[in-house]
Coordinates of C-alpha atoms in Angstrom, one line a residue:
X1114 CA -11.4 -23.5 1.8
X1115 CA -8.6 -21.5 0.7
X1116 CA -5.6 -23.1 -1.2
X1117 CA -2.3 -22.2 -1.5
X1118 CA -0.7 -20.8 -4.9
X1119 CA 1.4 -23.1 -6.2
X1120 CA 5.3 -22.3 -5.7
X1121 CA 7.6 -21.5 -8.9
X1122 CA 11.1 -20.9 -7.0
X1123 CA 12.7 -19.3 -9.7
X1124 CA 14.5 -15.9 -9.6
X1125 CA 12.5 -14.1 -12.7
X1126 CA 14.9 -11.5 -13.3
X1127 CA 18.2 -13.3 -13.3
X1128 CA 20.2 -13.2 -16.8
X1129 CA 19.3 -17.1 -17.4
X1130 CA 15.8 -16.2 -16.8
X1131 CA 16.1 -13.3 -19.6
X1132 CA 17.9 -15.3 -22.1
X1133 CA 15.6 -18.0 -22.2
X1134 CA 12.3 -17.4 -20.4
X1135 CA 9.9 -20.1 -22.4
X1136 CA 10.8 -23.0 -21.0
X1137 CA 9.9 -21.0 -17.5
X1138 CA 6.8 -19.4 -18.6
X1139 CA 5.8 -22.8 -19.8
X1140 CA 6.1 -24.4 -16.4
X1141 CA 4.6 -21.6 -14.8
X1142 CA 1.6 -22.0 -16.7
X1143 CA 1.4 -26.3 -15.9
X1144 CA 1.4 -24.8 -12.1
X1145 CA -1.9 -22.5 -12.7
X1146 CA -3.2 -19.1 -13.4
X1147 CA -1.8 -18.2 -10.4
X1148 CA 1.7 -18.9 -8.6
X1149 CA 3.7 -17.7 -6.4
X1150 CA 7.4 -16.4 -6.5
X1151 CA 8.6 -16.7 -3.4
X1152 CA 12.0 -15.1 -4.2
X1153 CA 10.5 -12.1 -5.3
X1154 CA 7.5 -11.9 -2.6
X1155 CA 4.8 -12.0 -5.3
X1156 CA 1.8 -13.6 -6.7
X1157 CA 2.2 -14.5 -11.0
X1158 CA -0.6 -14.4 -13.5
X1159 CA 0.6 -16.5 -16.1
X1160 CA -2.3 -17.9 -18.1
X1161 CA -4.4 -15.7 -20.5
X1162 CA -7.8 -15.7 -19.4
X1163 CA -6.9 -14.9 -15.5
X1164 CA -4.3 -12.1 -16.5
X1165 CA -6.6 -11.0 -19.6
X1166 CA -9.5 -10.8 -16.5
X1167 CA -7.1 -9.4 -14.1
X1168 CA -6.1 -6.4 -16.5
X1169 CA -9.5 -5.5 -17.3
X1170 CA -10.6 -5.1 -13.7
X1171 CA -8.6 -2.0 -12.6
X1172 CA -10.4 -1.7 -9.5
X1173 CA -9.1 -4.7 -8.2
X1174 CA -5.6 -4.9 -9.5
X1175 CA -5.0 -1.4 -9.3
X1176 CA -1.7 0.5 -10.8
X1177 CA -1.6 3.7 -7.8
X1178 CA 0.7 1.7 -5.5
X1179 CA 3.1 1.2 -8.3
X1180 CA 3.8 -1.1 -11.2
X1181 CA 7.7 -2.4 -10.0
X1182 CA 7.8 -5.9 -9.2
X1183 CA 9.2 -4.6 -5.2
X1184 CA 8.7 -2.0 -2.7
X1185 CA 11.7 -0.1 -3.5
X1186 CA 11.2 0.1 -6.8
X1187 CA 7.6 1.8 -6.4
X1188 CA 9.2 3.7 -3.7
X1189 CA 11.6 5.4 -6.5
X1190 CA 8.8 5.7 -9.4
X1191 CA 5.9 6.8 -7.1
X1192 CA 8.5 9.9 -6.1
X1193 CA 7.8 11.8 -9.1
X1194 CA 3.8 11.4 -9.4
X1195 CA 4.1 8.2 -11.9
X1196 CA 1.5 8.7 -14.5
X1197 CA 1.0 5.2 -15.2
X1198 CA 0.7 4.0 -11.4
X1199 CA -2.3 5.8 -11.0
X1200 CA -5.6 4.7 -11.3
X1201 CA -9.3 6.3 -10.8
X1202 CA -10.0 9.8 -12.1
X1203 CA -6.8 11.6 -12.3
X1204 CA -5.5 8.5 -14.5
X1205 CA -7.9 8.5 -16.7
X1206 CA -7.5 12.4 -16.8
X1207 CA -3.9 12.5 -17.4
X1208 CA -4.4 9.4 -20.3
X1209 CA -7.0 11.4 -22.3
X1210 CA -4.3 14.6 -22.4
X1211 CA -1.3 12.4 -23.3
X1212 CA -3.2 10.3 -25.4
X1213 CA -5.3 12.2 -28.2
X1214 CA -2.0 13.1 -30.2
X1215 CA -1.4 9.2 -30.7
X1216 CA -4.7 8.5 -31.5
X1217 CA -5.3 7.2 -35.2
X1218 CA -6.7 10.1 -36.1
X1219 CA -4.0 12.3 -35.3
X1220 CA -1.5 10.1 -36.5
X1221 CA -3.0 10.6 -40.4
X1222 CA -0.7 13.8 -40.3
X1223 CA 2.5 11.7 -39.7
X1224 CA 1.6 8.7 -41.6
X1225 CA 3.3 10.3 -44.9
X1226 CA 6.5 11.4 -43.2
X1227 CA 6.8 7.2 -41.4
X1228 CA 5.8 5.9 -44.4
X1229 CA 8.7 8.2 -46.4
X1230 CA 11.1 7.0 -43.8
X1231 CA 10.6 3.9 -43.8
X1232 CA 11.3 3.9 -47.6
X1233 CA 14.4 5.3 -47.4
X1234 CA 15.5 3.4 -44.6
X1235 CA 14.8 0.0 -46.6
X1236 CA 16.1 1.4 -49.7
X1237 CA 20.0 2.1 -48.2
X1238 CA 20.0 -1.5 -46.9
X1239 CA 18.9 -3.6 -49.8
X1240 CA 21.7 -5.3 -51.0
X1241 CA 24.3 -4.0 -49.0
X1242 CA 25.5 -7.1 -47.1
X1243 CA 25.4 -7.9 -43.3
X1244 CA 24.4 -5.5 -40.6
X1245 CA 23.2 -5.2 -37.3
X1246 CA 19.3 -4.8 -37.5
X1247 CA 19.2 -3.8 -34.1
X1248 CA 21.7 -0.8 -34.0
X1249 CA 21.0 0.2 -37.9
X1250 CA 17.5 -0.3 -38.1
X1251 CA 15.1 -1.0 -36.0
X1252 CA 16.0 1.9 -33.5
X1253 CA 15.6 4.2 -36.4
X1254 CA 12.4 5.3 -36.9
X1255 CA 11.8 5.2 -32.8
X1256 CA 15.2 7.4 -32.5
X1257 CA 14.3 9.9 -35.5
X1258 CA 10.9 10.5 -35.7
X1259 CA 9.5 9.7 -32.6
X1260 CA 12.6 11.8 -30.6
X1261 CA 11.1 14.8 -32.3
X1262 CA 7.7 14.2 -32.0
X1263 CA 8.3 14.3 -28.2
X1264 CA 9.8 17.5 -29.0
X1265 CA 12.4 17.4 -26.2
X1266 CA 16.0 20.1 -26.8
X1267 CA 19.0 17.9 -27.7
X1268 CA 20.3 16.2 -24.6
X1269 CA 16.2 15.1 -24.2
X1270 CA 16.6 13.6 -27.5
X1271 CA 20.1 12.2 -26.9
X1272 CA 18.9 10.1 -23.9
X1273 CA 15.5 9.5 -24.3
X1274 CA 16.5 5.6 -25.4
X1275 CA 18.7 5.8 -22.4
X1276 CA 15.9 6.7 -19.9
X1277 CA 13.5 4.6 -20.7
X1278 CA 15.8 1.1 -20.6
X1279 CA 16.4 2.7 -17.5
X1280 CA 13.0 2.8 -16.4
X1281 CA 12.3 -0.7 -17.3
X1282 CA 15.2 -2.0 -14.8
X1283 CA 13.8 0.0 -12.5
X1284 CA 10.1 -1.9 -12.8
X1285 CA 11.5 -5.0 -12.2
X1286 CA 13.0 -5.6 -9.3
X1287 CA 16.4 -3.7 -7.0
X1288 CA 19.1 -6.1 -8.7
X1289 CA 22.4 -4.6 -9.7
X1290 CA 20.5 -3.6 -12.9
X1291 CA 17.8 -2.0 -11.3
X1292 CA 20.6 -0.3 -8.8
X1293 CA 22.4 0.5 -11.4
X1294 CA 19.2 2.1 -12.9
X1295 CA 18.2 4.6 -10.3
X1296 CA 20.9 7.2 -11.4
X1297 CA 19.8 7.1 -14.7
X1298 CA 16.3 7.6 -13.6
X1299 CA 17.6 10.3 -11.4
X1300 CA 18.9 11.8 -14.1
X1301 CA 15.5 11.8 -16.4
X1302 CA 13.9 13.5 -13.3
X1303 CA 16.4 16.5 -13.2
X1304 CA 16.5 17.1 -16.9
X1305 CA 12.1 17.1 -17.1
X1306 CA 12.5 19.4 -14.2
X1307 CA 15.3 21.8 -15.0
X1308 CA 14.6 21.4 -18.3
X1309 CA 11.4 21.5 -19.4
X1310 CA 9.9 24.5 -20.3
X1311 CA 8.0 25.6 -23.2
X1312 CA 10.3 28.0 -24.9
X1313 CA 12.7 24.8 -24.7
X1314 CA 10.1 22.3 -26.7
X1315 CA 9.8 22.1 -30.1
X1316 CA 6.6 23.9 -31.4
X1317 CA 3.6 21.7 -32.2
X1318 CA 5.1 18.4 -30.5
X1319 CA 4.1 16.4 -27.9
X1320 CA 5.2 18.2 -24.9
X1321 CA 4.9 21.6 -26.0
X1322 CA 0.7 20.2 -26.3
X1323 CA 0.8 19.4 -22.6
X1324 CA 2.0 23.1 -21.7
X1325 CA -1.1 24.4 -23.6
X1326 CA -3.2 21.7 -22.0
X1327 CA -2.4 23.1 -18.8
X1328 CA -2.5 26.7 -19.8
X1329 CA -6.2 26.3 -21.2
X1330 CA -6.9 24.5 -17.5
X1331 CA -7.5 21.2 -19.1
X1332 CA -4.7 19.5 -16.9
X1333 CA -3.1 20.7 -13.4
X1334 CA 0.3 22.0 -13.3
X1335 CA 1.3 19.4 -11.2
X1336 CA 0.9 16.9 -13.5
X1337 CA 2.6 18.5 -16.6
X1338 CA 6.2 16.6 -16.3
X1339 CA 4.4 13.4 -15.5
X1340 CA 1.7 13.3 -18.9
X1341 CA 5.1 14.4 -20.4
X1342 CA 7.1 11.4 -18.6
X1343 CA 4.4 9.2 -20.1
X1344 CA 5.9 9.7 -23.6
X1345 CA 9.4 8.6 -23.2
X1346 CA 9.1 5.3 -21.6
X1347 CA 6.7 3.0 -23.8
X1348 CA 7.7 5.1 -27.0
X1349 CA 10.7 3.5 -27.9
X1350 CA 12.2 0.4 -26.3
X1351 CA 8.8 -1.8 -26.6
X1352 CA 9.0 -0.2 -30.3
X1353 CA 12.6 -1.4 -31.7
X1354 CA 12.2 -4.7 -29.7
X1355 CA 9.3 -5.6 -31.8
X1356 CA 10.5 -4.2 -34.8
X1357 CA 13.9 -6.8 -34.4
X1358 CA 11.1 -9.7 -33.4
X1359 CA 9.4 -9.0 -36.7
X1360 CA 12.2 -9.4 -39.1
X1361 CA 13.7 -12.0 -36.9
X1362 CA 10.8 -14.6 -37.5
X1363 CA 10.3 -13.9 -41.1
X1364 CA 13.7 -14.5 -42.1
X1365 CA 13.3 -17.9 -39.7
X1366 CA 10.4 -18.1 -41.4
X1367 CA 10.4 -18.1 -44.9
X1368 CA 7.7 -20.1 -45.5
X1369 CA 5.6 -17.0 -43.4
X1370 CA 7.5 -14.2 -45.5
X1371 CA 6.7 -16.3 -48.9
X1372 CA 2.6 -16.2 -47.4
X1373 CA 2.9 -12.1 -47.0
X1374 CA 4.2 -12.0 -50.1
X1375 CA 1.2 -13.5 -51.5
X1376 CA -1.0 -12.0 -49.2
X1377 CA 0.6 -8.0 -48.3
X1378 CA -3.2 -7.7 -46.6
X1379 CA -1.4 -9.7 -43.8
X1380 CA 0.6 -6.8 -43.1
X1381 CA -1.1 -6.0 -39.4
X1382 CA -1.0 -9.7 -38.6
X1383 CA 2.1 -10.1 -39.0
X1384 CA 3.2 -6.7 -37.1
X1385 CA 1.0 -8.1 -34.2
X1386 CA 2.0 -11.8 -34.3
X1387 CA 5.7 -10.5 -33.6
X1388 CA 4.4 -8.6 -30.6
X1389 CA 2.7 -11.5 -29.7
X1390 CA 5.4 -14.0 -29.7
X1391 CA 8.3 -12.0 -29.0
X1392 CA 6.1 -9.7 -26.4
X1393 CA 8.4 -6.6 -25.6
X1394 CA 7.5 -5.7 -22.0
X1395 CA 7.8 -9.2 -20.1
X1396 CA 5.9 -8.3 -17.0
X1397 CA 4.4 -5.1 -14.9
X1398 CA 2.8 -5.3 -11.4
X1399 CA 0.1 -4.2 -9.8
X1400 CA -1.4 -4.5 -5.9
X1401 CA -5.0 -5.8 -5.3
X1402 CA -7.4 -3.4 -3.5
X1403 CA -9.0 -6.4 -1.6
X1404 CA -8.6 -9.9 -1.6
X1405 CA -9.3 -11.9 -4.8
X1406 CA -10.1 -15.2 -5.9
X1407 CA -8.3 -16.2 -9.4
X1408 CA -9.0 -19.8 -10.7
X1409 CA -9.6 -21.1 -7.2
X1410 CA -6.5 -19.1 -5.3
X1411 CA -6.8 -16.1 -3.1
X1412 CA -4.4 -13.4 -3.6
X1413 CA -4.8 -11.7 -0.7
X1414 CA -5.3 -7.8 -0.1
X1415 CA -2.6 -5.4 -1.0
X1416 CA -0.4 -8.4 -2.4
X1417 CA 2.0 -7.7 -5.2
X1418 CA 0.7 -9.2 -8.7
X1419 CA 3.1 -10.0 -11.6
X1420 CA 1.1 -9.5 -14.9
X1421 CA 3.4 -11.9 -17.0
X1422 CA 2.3 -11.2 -20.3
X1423 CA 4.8 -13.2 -22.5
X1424 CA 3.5 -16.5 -20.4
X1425 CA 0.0 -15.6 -21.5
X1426 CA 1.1 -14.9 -25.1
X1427 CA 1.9 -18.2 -25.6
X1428 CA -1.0 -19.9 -23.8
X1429 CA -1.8 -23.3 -26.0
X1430 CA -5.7 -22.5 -24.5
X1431 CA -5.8 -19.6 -26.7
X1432 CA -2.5 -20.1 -29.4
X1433 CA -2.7 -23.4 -31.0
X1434 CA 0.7 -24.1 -31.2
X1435 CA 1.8 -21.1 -29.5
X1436 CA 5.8 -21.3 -30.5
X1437 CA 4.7 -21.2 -34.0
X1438 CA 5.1 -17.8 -35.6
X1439 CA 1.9 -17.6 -37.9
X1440 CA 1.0 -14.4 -39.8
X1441 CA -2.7 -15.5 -39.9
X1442 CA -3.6 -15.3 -36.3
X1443 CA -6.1 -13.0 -35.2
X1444 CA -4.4 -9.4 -35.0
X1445 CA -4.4 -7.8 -31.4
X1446 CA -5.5 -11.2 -29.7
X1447 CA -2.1 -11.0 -27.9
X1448 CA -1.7 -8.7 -24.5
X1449 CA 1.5 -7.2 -25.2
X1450 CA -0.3 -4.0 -25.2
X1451 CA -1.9 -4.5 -21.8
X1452 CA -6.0 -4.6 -22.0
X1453 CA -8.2 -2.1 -20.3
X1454 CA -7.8 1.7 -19.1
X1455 CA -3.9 0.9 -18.8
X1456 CA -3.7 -0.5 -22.1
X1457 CA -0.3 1.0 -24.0
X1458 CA -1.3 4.5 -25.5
X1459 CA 1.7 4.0 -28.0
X1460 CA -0.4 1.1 -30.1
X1461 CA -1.3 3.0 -32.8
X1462 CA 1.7 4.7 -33.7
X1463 CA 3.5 1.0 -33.5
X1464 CA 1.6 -0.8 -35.6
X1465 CA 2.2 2.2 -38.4
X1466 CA 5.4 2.4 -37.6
X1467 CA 6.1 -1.5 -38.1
X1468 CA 3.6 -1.8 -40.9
X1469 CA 5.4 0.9 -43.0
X1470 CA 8.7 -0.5 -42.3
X1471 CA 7.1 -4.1 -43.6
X1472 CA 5.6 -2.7 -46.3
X1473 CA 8.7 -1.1 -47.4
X1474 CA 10.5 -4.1 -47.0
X1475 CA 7.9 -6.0 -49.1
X1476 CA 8.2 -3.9 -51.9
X1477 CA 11.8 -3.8 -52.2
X1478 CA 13.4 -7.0 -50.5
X1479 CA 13.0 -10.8 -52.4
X1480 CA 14.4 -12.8 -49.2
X1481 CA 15.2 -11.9 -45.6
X1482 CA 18.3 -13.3 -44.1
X1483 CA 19.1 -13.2 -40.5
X1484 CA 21.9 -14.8 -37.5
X1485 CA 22.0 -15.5 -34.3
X1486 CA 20.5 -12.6 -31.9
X1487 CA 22.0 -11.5 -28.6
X1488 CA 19.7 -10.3 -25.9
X1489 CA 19.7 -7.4 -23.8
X1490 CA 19.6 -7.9 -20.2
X1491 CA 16.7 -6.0 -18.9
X1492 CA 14.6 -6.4 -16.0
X1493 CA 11.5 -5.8 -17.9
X1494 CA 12.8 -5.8 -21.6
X1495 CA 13.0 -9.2 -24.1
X1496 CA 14.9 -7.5 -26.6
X1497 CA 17.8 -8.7 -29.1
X1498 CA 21.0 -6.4 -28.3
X1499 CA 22.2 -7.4 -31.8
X1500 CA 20.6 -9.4 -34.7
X1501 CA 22.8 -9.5 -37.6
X1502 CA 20.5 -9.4 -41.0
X1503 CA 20.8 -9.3 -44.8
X1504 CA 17.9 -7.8 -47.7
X1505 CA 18.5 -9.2 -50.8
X1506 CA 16.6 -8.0 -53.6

């Protein structure tokens, strides 16, 4: 006997949605593992253990028909060869290429220069009054060290941040902000195709890797701009979201800052327990290959699946006391970095970008003070806009 999803009739990508989505993630996850939004035309996985399942079996909810929460949105982002909605061999082709540069391994010969940064980033805000953590700080390290790891000429650099908010409109659904989004995204497409070359790229970065990739026949030609598209999107928003999550809840928390101050070996707990809680990327979509049987409901064949991440994130069945921030949670329990062959290729260079910035902070900063945050409206994106913050030594 097949039964029905249970209905949430809510409009997930609305600005009341954004600004407060807990108390609708938490109702989602009374209805079941699986639900269905009828306003957007698509099934939800909103408890841990079905999504957790669900991400791991890539056959069955694959990524090659596109990860936007609606047809026109795939429409757009399958246009230029999408790296990431792409599954099988050429995926995991295209992942290895992009991928060994951000490996930990390779990210030994940056850890000195992040590290450095990160000092001197702490350093000229320590007892310097109020600022905006958001705009001063947290898009930082993402904005100069990352930028030029990607290697991209100067208007690459100038609008990479700008591109890839863009992109994460365009994965949710065609809104005003996703309309809104497809010049921008148009945009990013012209500039990797007029612009990319290799005499254009900075030597030794990203990008200018790919080029030789190709030229030693380790990667087609057709897929150079999209392994190279595959460093500007998850690179930076996801990054300075967390990074404002992180200092957010330990100035809330004192009593959590006061524990890592005891115990700095906490350092990665922390750094993940923000991603957890705060969970940068709401949501991404994928289509089932055949029909499917989640927790006693059938999604049906080439149906539209909602990965809700930040509903999982806080699943009581797995968090005890899952709106608690708590630096002593298992690290990396959380999905905010996917699970499986899609999992985010950026984690590495996240967690040591947020651990040197903690650690920095740690060894110069006696108390953390922070406001009220504003959010961006995103689509995809829970992000504070502005978080006003104070280091006092």
């Amino acid at each position: 006997m097949t039964i029905a999803a249970p209905s949430y009739d809510a409009d997930f990508y609305s600005d009341e949605f954004i600004r407060n989505p807990w108390p609708h993630y938490e109702r989602m996850r009374e209805l079941g593992s699986v639900v269905w939004m009828p306003q957007h035309e698509n099934y939800a996985l909103t408890r841990y253990e079905a999504l957790e399942s669900a991400l791991r079996d890539h056959e069955t909810f694959i990524s090659g028909k596109g990860i936007a929460a609606d047809a026109r949105g795939n429409e757009l982002t399958l246009g230029i060869r999408n790296g990431a909605a792409s599954d099988g061999e050429r995926h995991a082709l295209i992942r290895s290429v992009t991928s060994e540069p951000l490996l930990p391994r390779a990210l030994e010969d940056v850890r000195a220069s992040i590290e450095s940064a990160a000092d001197e980033l702490v350093d000229a805000f320590v007892d310097k009054g109020e600022f905006n953590l958001m705009e001063k700080f947290a898009s930082y390290m993402p904005l100069s060290i990352v930028t030029k790891l990607v290697g991209f000429p100067d208007f690459g650099r100038d609008n990479m941040l700008r591109w890839a908010s863009a992109a994460f409109d365009l994965v949710g659904v065609q809104n005003a902000r996703g309309s809104a989004a497809v010049e921008v995204f148009a945009e990013m497409r012209q500039f990797l195709m007029n612009e990319i070359r290799p005499e254009n790229l900075i030597p030794g970065s990203w990008s200018r890797r790919i080029f030789d990739m190709v030229e030693a026949g380790k990667l087609p030609p057709e897929d150079t701009l999209v392994a190279i598209r595959n460093y500007v999107t998850p690179s930076l928003e996801t990054t300075i979201s967390a990074i404002g999550q992180l200092v957010y809840r330990l100035g809330k928390n004192p009593d959590q800052w006061a524990l890592l101050q005891q115990k700095p070996e906490l350092v990665r707990g922390a750094v993940n327990e923000a991603m957890r809680i705060g969970t940068p990327a709401r949501s991404l979509a994928r289509h089932t290959s055949r029909a499917v049987e989640v927790d006693g409901i059938t999604i049906p064949e080439n149906a539209r699946v909602m990965m809700v991440f930040a509903s999982a994130n806080r699943d009581a069945r797995v968090f005890p006391d899952p709106d608690r921030f708590d630096v002593t949670r298992p690290p990396r329990r959380h999905l905010s970095f996917g699970r499986g062959i899609h999992m985010c290729i950026g984690v590495h260079l996240a967690e040591l970008e947020m651990s040197s910035l903690l650690n920095a902070i740690l060894a110069r900063v006696k108390e953390i003070r922070v406001g009220e945050p504003t959010m961006i409206l995103n689509n995809t994106l829970y992000s504070f806009a502005t978080l006003p913050a104070q280091f006092i030594s």
